[in-house]
PDB file of C-alpha atoms in Angstrom:
ATOM      1  CA  UNK A   1     -20.437 145.835  25.443  1.00 97.00           C
ATOM      2  CA  UNK A   2     -19.456 147.283  21.064  1.00 98.00           C
ATOM      3  CA  UNK A   3     -17.418 144.819  19.299  1.00 98.00           C
ATOM      4  CA  UNK A   4     -16.046 148.183  17.988  1.00 98.00           C
ATOM      5  CA  UNK A   5     -15.455 151.589  19.499  1.00 98.00           C
ATOM      6  CA  UNK A   6     -14.760 154.054  17.313  1.00 98.00           C
ATOM      7  CA  UNK A   7     -12.956 157.250  18.637  1.00 98.00           C
ATOM      8  CA  UNK A   8     -13.643 160.564  16.758  1.00 98.00           C
ATOM      9  CA  UNK A   9     -16.405 161.397  14.410  1.00 97.00           C
ATOM     10  CA  UNK A  10     -14.388 162.727  10.879  1.00 97.00           C
ATOM     11  CA  UNK A  11     -13.904 160.889   7.766  1.00 97.00           C
ATOM     12  CA  UNK A  12     -11.068 158.652   8.964  1.00 98.00           C
ATOM     13  CA  UNK A  13     -13.613 156.975  11.819  1.00 98.00           C
ATOM     14  CA  UNK A  14     -17.343 157.600   9.961  1.00 98.00           C
ATOM     15  CA  UNK A  15     -15.471 155.071   7.370  1.00 98.00           C
ATOM     16  CA  UNK A  16     -14.429 152.674  10.064  1.00 98.00           C
ATOM     17  CA  UNK A  17     -17.603 152.752  11.327  1.00 98.00           C
ATOM     18  CA  UNK A  18     -18.961 152.166   7.700  1.00 98.00           C
ATOM     19  CA  UNK A  19     -16.704 149.113   6.952  1.00 98.00           C
ATOM     20  CA  UNK A  20     -17.182 147.278  10.173  1.00 98.00           C
ATOM     21  CA  UNK A  21     -20.668 147.896  10.117  1.00 98.00           C
ATOM     22  CA  UNK A  22     -21.135 146.665   6.639  1.00 98.00           C
ATOM     23  CA  UNK A  23     -18.814 143.474   8.362  1.00 98.00           C
ATOM     24  CA  UNK A  24     -21.241 142.318  10.723  1.00 98.00           C
ATOM     25  CA  UNK A  25     -19.796 144.578  13.322  1.00 98.00           C
ATOM     26  CA  UNK A  26     -21.689 146.312  16.541  1.00 98.00           C
ATOM     27  CA  UNK A  27     -20.271 149.656  16.614  1.00 98.00           C
ATOM     28  CA  UNK A  28     -20.406 152.980  19.011  1.00 98.00           C
ATOM     29  CA  UNK A  29     -18.621 156.195  17.305  1.00 98.00           C
ATOM     30  CA  UNK A  30     -17.270 158.788  19.715  1.00 98.00           C
ATOM     31  CA  UNK A  31     -16.852 162.659  19.061  1.00 98.00           C
ATOM     32  CA  UNK A  32     -15.608 165.717  21.029  1.00 95.00           C
ATOM     33  CA  UNK A  33     -17.169 167.825  18.788  1.00 89.00           C
ATOM     34  CA  UNK A  34     -18.419 167.723  15.454  1.00 91.00           C
ATOM     35  CA  UNK A  35     -19.025 164.934  13.884  1.00 95.00           C
ATOM     36  CA  UNK A  36     -17.765 165.482  10.780  1.00 94.00           C
ATOM     37  CA  UNK A  37     -14.988 166.642  11.454  1.00 91.00           C
ATOM     38  CA  UNK A  38     -12.748 169.359  10.627  1.00 83.00           C
ATOM     39  CA  UNK A  39     -13.705 169.487   6.309  1.00 85.00           C
ATOM     40  CA  UNK A  40     -16.762 170.362   8.177  1.00 85.00           C
ATOM     41  CA  UNK A  41     -15.114 173.614   8.026  1.00 72.00           C
ATOM     42  CA  UNK A  42     -15.069 173.834   4.213  1.00 73.00           C
ATOM     43  CA  UNK A  43     -17.326 175.362   2.393  1.00 69.00           C
ATOM     44  CA  UNK A  44     -16.870 173.595  -0.765  1.00 76.00           C
ATOM     45  CA  UNK A  45     -15.324 170.446  -1.513  1.00 83.00           C
ATOM     46  CA  UNK A  46     -14.410 169.487  -5.132  1.00 84.00           C
ATOM     47  CA  UNK A  47     -11.143 166.996  -4.486  1.00 85.00           C
ATOM     48  CA  UNK A  48     -13.825 164.005  -3.270  1.00 92.00           C
ATOM     49  CA  UNK A  49     -13.550 161.273  -6.306  1.00 95.00           C
ATOM     50  CA  UNK A  50     -16.894 160.990  -8.113  1.00 95.00           C
ATOM     51  CA  UNK A  51     -19.011 164.055  -5.582  1.00 94.00           C
ATOM     52  CA  UNK A  52     -17.713 167.484  -8.353  1.00 93.00           C
ATOM     53  CA  UNK A  53     -18.603 169.398  -5.920  1.00 91.00           C
ATOM     54  CA  UNK A  54     -20.518 169.712  -1.722  1.00 92.00           C
ATOM     55  CA  UNK A  55     -19.700 171.727   1.168  1.00 88.00           C
ATOM     56  CA  UNK A  56     -17.932 169.919   3.586  1.00 87.00           C
ATOM     57  CA  UNK A  57     -20.968 170.310   6.385  1.00 89.00           C
ATOM     58  CA  UNK A  58     -23.135 168.263   3.705  1.00 95.00           C
ATOM     59  CA  UNK A  59     -20.102 165.523   3.440  1.00 96.00           C
ATOM     60  CA  UNK A  60     -19.856 164.718   7.047  1.00 95.00           C
ATOM     61  CA  UNK A  61     -23.455 164.750   7.578  1.00 96.00           C
ATOM     62  CA  UNK A  62     -24.038 162.094   4.694  1.00 96.00           C
ATOM     63  CA  UNK A  63     -21.051 160.151   6.793  1.00 97.00           C
ATOM     64  CA  UNK A  64     -22.611 160.106   9.594  1.00 97.00           C
ATOM     65  CA  UNK A  65     -26.539 159.115   7.556  1.00 98.00           C
ATOM     66  CA  UNK A  66     -24.546 156.421   5.839  1.00 98.00           C
ATOM     67  CA  UNK A  67     -22.802 154.814   9.195  1.00 98.00           C
ATOM     68  CA  UNK A  68     -26.387 155.506  11.075  1.00 98.00           C
ATOM     69  CA  UNK A  69     -28.260 154.064   8.442  1.00 98.00           C
ATOM     70  CA  UNK A  70     -25.897 150.740   8.855  1.00 98.00           C
ATOM     71  CA  UNK A  71     -26.593 150.528  12.464  1.00 98.00           C
ATOM     72  CA  UNK A  72     -24.002 152.623  14.293  1.00 98.00           C
ATOM     73  CA  UNK A  73     -24.651 154.752  17.402  1.00 98.00           C
ATOM     74  CA  UNK A  74     -23.023 158.013  18.442  1.00 98.00           C
ATOM     75  CA  UNK A  75     -21.872 159.747  21.426  1.00 98.00           C
ATOM     76  CA  UNK A  76     -21.142 163.207  21.681  1.00 97.00           C
ATOM     77  CA  UNK A  77     -18.845 163.148  24.071  1.00 97.00           C
ATOM     78  CA  UNK A  78     -14.872 163.766  25.481  1.00 97.00           C
ATOM     79  CA  UNK A  79     -12.846 160.586  26.004  1.00 97.00           C
ATOM     80  CA  UNK A  80     -11.199 161.097  29.137  1.00 97.00           C
ATOM     81  CA  UNK A  81      -9.194 157.446  30.056  1.00 97.00           C
ATOM     82  CA  UNK A  82      -8.710 154.136  28.511  1.00 97.00           C
ATOM     83  CA  UNK A  83      -8.144 151.140  30.708  1.00 96.00           C
ATOM     84  CA  UNK A  84      -7.604 147.894  29.445  1.00 96.00           C
ATOM     85  CA  UNK A  85      -9.142 144.670  30.983  1.00 95.00           C
ATOM     86  CA  UNK A  86      -7.658 141.452  29.392  1.00 93.00           C
ATOM     87  CA  UNK A  87      -9.332 141.512  25.111  1.00 95.00           C
ATOM     88  CA  UNK A  88     -11.434 144.206  26.667  1.00 97.00           C
ATOM     89  CA  UNK A  89     -11.603 148.261  26.446  1.00 98.00           C
ATOM     90  CA  UNK A  90     -12.755 150.384  28.377  1.00 98.00           C
ATOM     91  CA  UNK A  91     -13.361 153.690  27.719  1.00 98.00           C
ATOM     92  CA  UNK A  92     -14.251 156.917  29.953  1.00 98.00           C
ATOM     93  CA  UNK A  93     -16.072 159.920  29.071  1.00 98.00           C
ATOM     94  CA  UNK A  94     -15.740 163.399  30.564  1.00 97.00           C
ATOM     95  CA  UNK A  95     -19.565 163.145  31.474  1.00 97.00           C
ATOM     96  CA  UNK A  96     -18.833 159.870  33.443  1.00 97.00           C
ATOM     97  CA  UNK A  97     -19.728 157.991  30.732  1.00 98.00           C
ATOM     98  CA  UNK A  98     -18.412 154.508  30.525  1.00 98.00           C
ATOM     99  CA  UNK A  99     -18.368 152.027  27.683  1.00 98.00           C
ATOM    100  CA  UNK A 100     -16.774 148.252  26.716  1.00 98.00           C
ATOM    101  CA  UNK A 101     -15.343 147.341  23.464  1.00 98.00           C
ATOM    102  CA  UNK A 102     -13.283 144.419  21.836  1.00 98.00           C
ATOM    103  CA  UNK A 103     -11.306 146.425  19.855  1.00 98.00           C
ATOM    104  CA  UNK A 104     -10.455 150.327  19.563  1.00 98.00           C
ATOM    105  CA  UNK A 105     -10.428 152.851  16.595  1.00 98.00           C
ATOM    106  CA  UNK A 106      -8.419 156.295  17.812  1.00 98.00           C
ATOM    107  CA  UNK A 107      -9.174 158.545  14.930  1.00 98.00           C
ATOM    108  CA  UNK A 108      -9.016 161.870  16.417  1.00 97.00           C
ATOM    109  CA  UNK A 109      -7.076 163.446  13.713  1.00 93.00           C
ATOM    110  CA  UNK A 110      -5.022 166.294  14.014  1.00 87.00           C
ATOM    111  CA  UNK A 111      -5.848 169.986  14.141  1.00 82.00           C
ATOM    112  CA  UNK A 112      -4.071 173.133  12.732  1.00 84.00           C
ATOM    113  CA  UNK A 113      -2.750 175.431  15.123  1.00 87.00           C
ATOM    114  CA  UNK A 114      -4.440 178.502  15.796  1.00 90.00           C
ATOM    115  CA  UNK A 115      -3.259 181.566  16.466  1.00 95.00           C
ATOM    116  CA  UNK A 116      -5.173 182.611  19.260  1.00 93.00           C
ATOM    117  CA  UNK A 117      -6.335 185.979  18.567  1.00 95.00           C
ATOM    118  CA  UNK A 118      -9.971 186.793  19.360  1.00 92.00           C
ATOM    119  CA  UNK A 119     -12.882 186.158  17.177  1.00 91.00           C
ATOM    120  CA  UNK A 120     -10.173 183.813  14.950  1.00 94.00           C
ATOM    121  CA  UNK A 121     -12.355 180.550  16.384  1.00 91.00           C
ATOM    122  CA  UNK A 122     -15.252 182.834  14.592  1.00 92.00           C
ATOM    123  CA  UNK A 123     -13.771 183.450  11.341  1.00 96.00           C
ATOM    124  CA  UNK A 124     -12.865 179.735  10.829  1.00 93.00           C
ATOM    125  CA  UNK A 125     -14.268 179.065   7.013  1.00 90.00           C
ATOM    126  CA  UNK A 126     -15.040 182.948   7.262  1.00 95.00           C
ATOM    127  CA  UNK A 127     -11.806 184.161   5.582  1.00 97.00           C
ATOM    128  CA  UNK A 128      -9.798 181.723   8.209  1.00 97.00           C
ATOM    129  CA  UNK A 129      -8.635 179.012   6.330  1.00 94.00           C
ATOM    130  CA  UNK A 130      -6.058 176.554   7.085  1.00 90.00           C
ATOM    131  CA  UNK A 131      -5.496 174.348   3.973  1.00 86.00           C
ATOM    132  CA  UNK A 132      -5.124 175.757   0.554  1.00 89.00           C
ATOM    133  CA  UNK A 133      -4.980 172.714  -1.510  1.00 81.00           C
ATOM    134  CA  UNK A 134      -8.641 173.194   0.660  1.00 81.00           C
ATOM    135  CA  UNK A 135     -10.238 176.463   0.041  1.00 90.00           C
ATOM    136  CA  UNK A 136      -7.846 178.813  -2.058  1.00 92.00           C
ATOM    137  CA  UNK A 137     -10.346 177.643  -5.227  1.00 91.00           C
ATOM    138  CA  UNK A 138     -12.324 180.144  -3.390  1.00 94.00           C
ATOM    139  CA  UNK A 139     -10.227 183.762  -3.285  1.00 97.00           C
ATOM    140  CA  UNK A 140      -9.957 183.336  -7.006  1.00 97.00           C
ATOM    141  CA  UNK A 141      -8.491 186.891  -8.003  1.00 98.00           C
ATOM    142  CA  UNK A 142      -8.357 188.134  -4.799  1.00 98.00           C
ATOM    143  CA  UNK A 143      -6.084 189.222  -1.882  1.00 98.00           C
ATOM    144  CA  UNK A 144      -4.851 186.576   0.618  1.00 98.00           C
ATOM    145  CA  UNK A 145      -2.396 186.748   3.400  1.00 98.00           C
ATOM    146  CA  UNK A 146      -0.349 183.193   4.762  1.00 98.00           C
ATOM    147  CA  UNK A 147       1.355 182.885   8.118  1.00 98.00           C
ATOM    148  CA  UNK A 148       3.827 181.107   8.695  1.00 97.00           C
ATOM    149  CA  UNK A 149       7.506 180.077   7.880  1.00 95.00           C
ATOM    150  CA  UNK A 150       7.836 176.313   6.951  1.00 90.00           C
ATOM    151  CA  UNK A 151       7.342 174.426   3.883  1.00 84.00           C
ATOM    152  CA  UNK A 152       3.546 173.506   4.534  1.00 83.00           C
ATOM    153  CA  UNK A 153       3.049 177.955   4.796  1.00 92.00           C
ATOM    154  CA  UNK A 154       6.206 178.287   1.808  1.00 94.00           C
ATOM    155  CA  UNK A 155       3.486 175.761  -0.677  1.00 88.00           C
ATOM    156  CA  UNK A 156       0.154 177.548   0.197  1.00 92.00           C
ATOM    157  CA  UNK A 157       1.768 180.404  -0.726  1.00 96.00           C
ATOM    158  CA  UNK A 158       2.897 179.384  -4.399  1.00 94.00           C
ATOM    159  CA  UNK A 159      -0.312 177.467  -4.732  1.00 93.00           C
ATOM    160  CA  UNK A 160      -1.955 180.422  -3.745  1.00 96.00           C
ATOM    161  CA  UNK A 161      -0.035 182.947  -5.993  1.00 97.00           C
ATOM    162  CA  UNK A 162      -0.976 181.127  -9.341  1.00 96.00           C
ATOM    163  CA  UNK A 163      -4.747 182.371  -8.498  1.00 97.00           C
ATOM    164  CA  UNK A 164      -4.810 184.946  -5.719  1.00 98.00           C
ATOM    165  CA  UNK A 165      -3.984 189.514  -6.954  1.00 98.00           C
ATOM    166  CA  UNK A 166      -2.086 189.173  -3.919  1.00 98.00           C
ATOM    167  CA  UNK A 167      -0.423 186.844  -1.739  1.00 98.00           C
ATOM    168  CA  UNK A 168       1.042 188.584   1.840  1.00 98.00           C
ATOM    169  CA  UNK A 169       3.795 185.646   3.578  1.00 98.00           C
ATOM    170  CA  UNK A 170       3.618 186.473   6.842  1.00 98.00           C
ATOM    171  CA  UNK A 171       6.594 185.205   9.322  1.00 98.00           C
ATOM    172  CA  UNK A 172       7.995 185.385  12.599  1.00 95.00           C
ATOM    173  CA  UNK A 173      11.424 185.457  11.906  1.00 95.00           C
ATOM    174  CA  UNK A 174      13.683 187.064   8.169  1.00 94.00           C
ATOM    175  CA  UNK A 175      14.334 183.331   7.589  1.00 94.00           C
ATOM    176  CA  UNK A 176      12.327 180.435   6.400  1.00 95.00           C
ATOM    177  CA  UNK A 177      12.487 176.950   8.024  1.00 89.00           C
ATOM    178  CA  UNK A 178      10.995 176.157   4.510  1.00 87.00           C
ATOM    179  CA  UNK A 179      13.723 174.765   1.403  1.00 88.00           C
ATOM    180  CA  UNK A 180      15.659 177.957   0.137  1.00 93.00           C
ATOM    181  CA  UNK A 181      13.955 177.049  -3.718  1.00 92.00           C
ATOM    182  CA  UNK A 182      10.543 177.849  -2.475  1.00 92.00           C
ATOM    183  CA  UNK A 183      11.472 180.800  -0.738  1.00 96.00           C
ATOM    184  CA  UNK A 184      13.103 182.090  -4.072  1.00 96.00           C
ATOM    185  CA  UNK A 185      10.166 181.017  -6.521  1.00 95.00           C
ATOM    186  CA  UNK A 186       7.854 182.769  -4.464  1.00 97.00           C
ATOM    187  CA  UNK A 187      10.441 185.780  -4.486  1.00 96.00           C
ATOM    188  CA  UNK A 188      10.398 186.075  -7.781  1.00 97.00           C
ATOM    189  CA  UNK A 189       6.847 186.063  -7.926  1.00 97.00           C
ATOM    190  CA  UNK A 190       5.512 189.728  -8.777  1.00 97.00           C
ATOM    191  CA  UNK A 191       2.245 189.151  -6.728  1.00 98.00           C
ATOM    192  CA  UNK A 192       3.682 187.781  -3.522  1.00 98.00           C
ATOM    193  CA  UNK A 193       5.120 190.335  -0.618  1.00 98.00           C
ATOM    194  CA  UNK A 194       7.334 188.897   2.177  1.00 98.00           C
ATOM    195  CA  UNK A 195       6.410 190.116   5.331  1.00 97.00           C
ATOM    196  CA  UNK A 196       9.139 189.422   7.767  1.00 97.00           C
ATOM    197  CA  UNK A 197       9.462 189.371  11.426  1.00 97.00           C
ATOM    198  CA  UNK A 198       6.274 190.269  11.876  1.00 97.00           C
ATOM    199  CA  UNK A 199       3.143 188.997  13.592  1.00 97.00           C
ATOM    200  CA  UNK A 200      -1.092 188.840  12.954  1.00 98.00           C
ATOM    201  CA  UNK A 201      -2.084 190.918  16.402  1.00 97.00           C
ATOM    202  CA  UNK A 202      -5.857 191.327  15.150  1.00 97.00           C
ATOM    203  CA  UNK A 203      -8.323 190.037  12.711  1.00 98.00           C
ATOM    204  CA  UNK A 204     -10.460 192.119  11.388  1.00 97.00           C
ATOM    205  CA  UNK A 205     -14.357 192.223   9.533  1.00 95.00           C
ATOM    206  CA  UNK A 206     -17.947 191.708  10.697  1.00 91.00           C
ATOM    207  CA  UNK A 207     -18.877 187.668  10.001  1.00 91.00           C
ATOM    208  CA  UNK A 208     -16.424 187.550   7.341  1.00 96.00           C
ATOM    209  CA  UNK A 209     -12.534 188.281   7.497  1.00 98.00           C
ATOM    210  CA  UNK A 210     -11.601 191.551   5.821  1.00 98.00           C
ATOM    211  CA  UNK A 211      -8.012 192.495   6.650  1.00 98.00           C
ATOM    212  CA  UNK A 212      -5.589 191.520   9.293  1.00 98.00           C
ATOM    213  CA  UNK A 213      -2.948 194.069  11.769  1.00 98.00           C
ATOM    214  CA  UNK A 214       0.567 192.990  10.950  1.00 98.00           C
ATOM    215  CA  UNK A 215       3.580 194.165  13.792  1.00 97.00           C
ATOM    216  CA  UNK A 216       6.763 194.205  13.253  1.00 95.00           C
ATOM    217  CA  UNK A 217       9.511 193.276  15.770  1.00 91.00           C
ATOM    218  CA  UNK A 218       9.847 196.893  16.681  1.00 91.00           C
ATOM    219  CA  UNK A 219       6.105 197.094  18.021  1.00 90.00           C
ATOM    220  CA  UNK A 220       4.953 198.875  14.448  1.00 94.00           C
ATOM    221  CA  UNK A 221       1.746 197.657  13.194  1.00 96.00           C
ATOM    222  CA  UNK A 222       0.388 197.705   9.932  1.00 96.00           C
ATOM    223  CA  UNK A 223      -3.123 196.575   8.597  1.00 98.00           C
ATOM    224  CA  UNK A 224      -3.758 194.732   5.588  1.00 98.00           C
ATOM    225  CA  UNK A 225      -6.582 194.459   3.467  1.00 98.00           C
ATOM    226  CA  UNK A 226      -7.291 190.399   2.470  1.00 98.00           C
ATOM    227  CA  UNK A 227     -10.206 188.550   2.182  1.00 98.00           C
ATOM    228  CA  UNK A 228      -8.788 185.222   3.338  1.00 98.00           C
ATOM    229  CA  UNK A 229      -6.112 184.068   5.568  1.00 98.00           C
ATOM    230  CA  UNK A 230      -4.265 180.625   5.377  1.00 97.00           C
ATOM    231  CA  UNK A 231      -2.968 180.107   8.950  1.00 96.00           C
ATOM    232  CA  UNK A 232      -0.114 177.586   7.943  1.00 94.00           C
ATOM    233  CA  UNK A 233       1.880 177.405  11.598  1.00 94.00           C
ATOM    234  CA  UNK A 234       1.423 173.125  12.447  1.00 83.00           C
ATOM    235  CA  UNK A 235      -0.423 170.845  13.514  1.00 80.00           C
ATOM    236  CA  UNK A 236      -1.433 169.187  16.626  1.00 85.00           C
ATOM    237  CA  UNK A 237      -2.420 165.454  16.779  1.00 90.00           C
ATOM    238  CA  UNK A 238      -5.126 165.413  19.773  1.00 87.00           C
ATOM    239  CA  UNK A 239      -3.103 161.214  20.675  1.00 93.00           C
ATOM    240  CA  UNK A 240      -2.487 162.406  24.087  1.00 89.00           C
ATOM    241  CA  UNK A 241      -4.912 160.134  26.345  1.00 94.00           C
ATOM    242  CA  UNK A 242      -4.504 157.282  24.057  1.00 96.00           C
ATOM    243  CA  UNK A 243      -0.555 157.559  24.017  1.00 94.00           C
ATOM    244  CA  UNK A 244       0.218 154.709  26.999  1.00 95.00           C
ATOM    245  CA  UNK A 245      -1.201 152.153  23.844  1.00 96.00           C
ATOM    246  CA  UNK A 246       0.653 153.606  21.254  1.00 96.00           C
ATOM    247  CA  UNK A 247       4.090 154.843  19.729  1.00 96.00           C
ATOM    248  CA  UNK A 248       4.826 158.126  18.854  1.00 95.00           C
ATOM    249  CA  UNK A 249       7.065 160.347  17.273  1.00 93.00           C
ATOM    250  CA  UNK A 250       8.785 163.664  17.506  1.00 88.00           C
ATOM    251  CA  UNK A 251       5.740 165.043  16.974  1.00 87.00           C
ATOM    252  CA  UNK A 252       3.261 163.657  18.740  1.00 91.00           C
ATOM    253  CA  UNK A 253       1.915 161.347  15.742  1.00 94.00           C
ATOM    254  CA  UNK A 254       0.665 157.615  15.918  1.00 96.00           C
ATOM    255  CA  UNK A 255       4.204 155.970  14.144  1.00 95.00           C
ATOM    256  CA  UNK A 256       1.678 153.612  12.451  1.00 95.00           C
ATOM    257  CA  UNK A 257       2.344 152.376   8.891  1.00 94.00           C
ATOM    258  CA  UNK A 258      -0.952 152.020   6.551  1.00 92.00           C
ATOM    259  CA  UNK A 259      -2.187 149.166   8.262  1.00 95.00           C
ATOM    260  CA  UNK A 260      -3.043 151.207  10.912  1.00 97.00           C
ATOM    261  CA  UNK A 261      -1.872 148.903  13.980  1.00 97.00           C
ATOM    262  CA  UNK A 262      -0.188 150.220  17.045  1.00 97.00           C
ATOM    263  CA  UNK A 263       1.607 148.336  19.632  1.00 97.00           C
ATOM    264  CA  UNK A 264      -1.510 147.258  21.425  1.00 97.00           C
ATOM    265  CA  UNK A 265      -3.420 144.306  20.571  1.00 97.00           C
ATOM    266  CA  UNK A 266      -7.403 145.598  19.761  1.00 98.00           C
ATOM    267  CA  UNK A 267      -5.915 149.013  19.387  1.00 98.00           C
ATOM    268  CA  UNK A 268      -5.923 150.739  15.806  1.00 98.00           C
ATOM    269  CA  UNK A 269      -4.939 154.085  14.488  1.00 98.00           C
ATOM    270  CA  UNK A 270      -6.764 155.911  11.532  1.00 98.00           C
ATOM    271  CA  UNK A 271      -6.325 159.278   9.922  1.00 96.00           C
ATOM    272  CA  UNK A 272      -4.676 162.404  10.500  1.00 93.00           C
ATOM    273  CA  UNK A 273      -3.529 161.757  14.280  1.00 96.00           C
ATOM    274  CA  UNK A 274      -1.591 159.184  12.020  1.00 96.00           C
ATOM    275  CA  UNK A 275       2.371 159.854  10.650  1.00 94.00           C
ATOM    276  CA  UNK A 276       2.007 160.514   7.264  1.00 91.00           C
ATOM    277  CA  UNK A 277       3.212 162.654   4.316  1.00 86.00           C
ATOM    278  CA  UNK A 278       0.220 163.346   3.286  1.00 85.00           C
ATOM    279  CA  UNK A 279      -3.373 164.356   5.030  1.00 84.00           C
ATOM    280  CA  UNK A 280      -6.207 164.703   2.862  1.00 86.00           C
ATOM    281  CA  UNK A 281     -10.181 163.904   2.777  1.00 92.00           C
ATOM    282  CA  UNK A 282      -8.899 160.515   0.616  1.00 95.00           C
ATOM    283  CA  UNK A 283      -5.895 159.703   2.894  1.00 95.00           C
ATOM    284  CA  UNK A 284      -8.142 160.042   5.658  1.00 96.00           C
ATOM    285  CA  UNK A 285     -11.224 157.544   4.251  1.00 97.00           C
ATOM    286  CA  UNK A 286      -8.241 155.393   3.446  1.00 97.00           C
ATOM    287  CA  UNK A 287      -7.561 155.398   6.577  1.00 98.00           C
ATOM    288  CA  UNK A 288     -10.854 154.293   8.181  1.00 98.00           C
ATOM    289  CA  UNK A 289     -10.976 150.813   5.905  1.00 98.00           C
ATOM    290  CA  UNK A 290      -7.690 149.539   7.086  1.00 98.00           C
ATOM    291  CA  UNK A 291      -8.341 150.276  10.632  1.00 98.00           C
ATOM    292  CA  UNK A 292     -11.886 149.289  10.581  1.00 98.00           C
ATOM    293  CA  UNK A 293     -10.752 145.842   8.475  1.00 98.00           C
ATOM    294  CA  UNK A 294      -7.611 144.979  11.261  1.00 98.00           C
ATOM    295  CA  UNK A 295      -9.868 145.202  13.799  1.00 98.00           C
ATOM    296  CA  UNK A 296     -12.693 142.740  11.985  1.00 98.00           C
ATOM    297  CA  UNK A 297      -9.510 140.870  11.660  1.00 98.00           C
ATOM    298  CA  UNK A 298      -8.105 141.163  15.230  1.00 98.00           C
ATOM    299  CA  UNK A 299     -12.305 140.368  16.495  1.00 98.00           C
ATOM    300  CA  UNK A 300     -12.437 137.055  14.416  1.00 97.00           C
ATOM    301  CA  UNK A 301      -9.673 135.792  16.016  1.00 96.00           C
ATOM    302  CA  UNK A 302     -10.655 136.061  19.312  1.00 92.00           C
TER     303      UNK A 302
END
């Protein structure tokens, strides 16, 4: 029996574990993929306070090591169900394990929607990116493409056009879903080219992205040489297994404020799986600390 089980080993989950451990609680962190979370995709992180520059992998390793030094336990497994037995939360995993805790912190994150192309996974972090704020600086004076038609794609294109030699903005429709003012501002940029009514059909490069193939609505294809591709076609929160314990908004995010509470006593939510306007490393760790302190208060009052 643990005091707290944290589901998700990204920055939010590892910060939650750290705060709970320092409050004297026992903690198990269950992560299904990579400890450190999506930040490990970033070759360099330069927007975290007091750390001028660090690789995402190194930062993830440091977060995990810090929690481990405080006494955290870790399981690399996928949670497939959660049951409530009075005040006890029983978590079952894909490998058949079962764990119990007094409180549960859900920090499963939100994954960027992938295009679904062959070799896409192997090129993530090697030219295929999902965060212009995080990785845009590495493509200064180099050609890039942005794929998407909402505000995120338009904002990414605007940011990248400040430093990249060329920005191809690719969208499957003729008109954008994002703000008209952003579209007009981008049309005025000499280094931005709109590639409309088109989809990306192939990625090129051996170990590093060197280009893409774009197909328009008529089926005609065009190869474009780019060093970076920023995919901005939305995110998908990973809240499905836990949906019975929380209110979800229309997009599937946990409808919780910065207190990180859910409708279920003893169940808390933190990080990118929570409904919020800004999803950054700093907001994830802030959620982790808030959720942990709320969980500790809940346990202390049982």
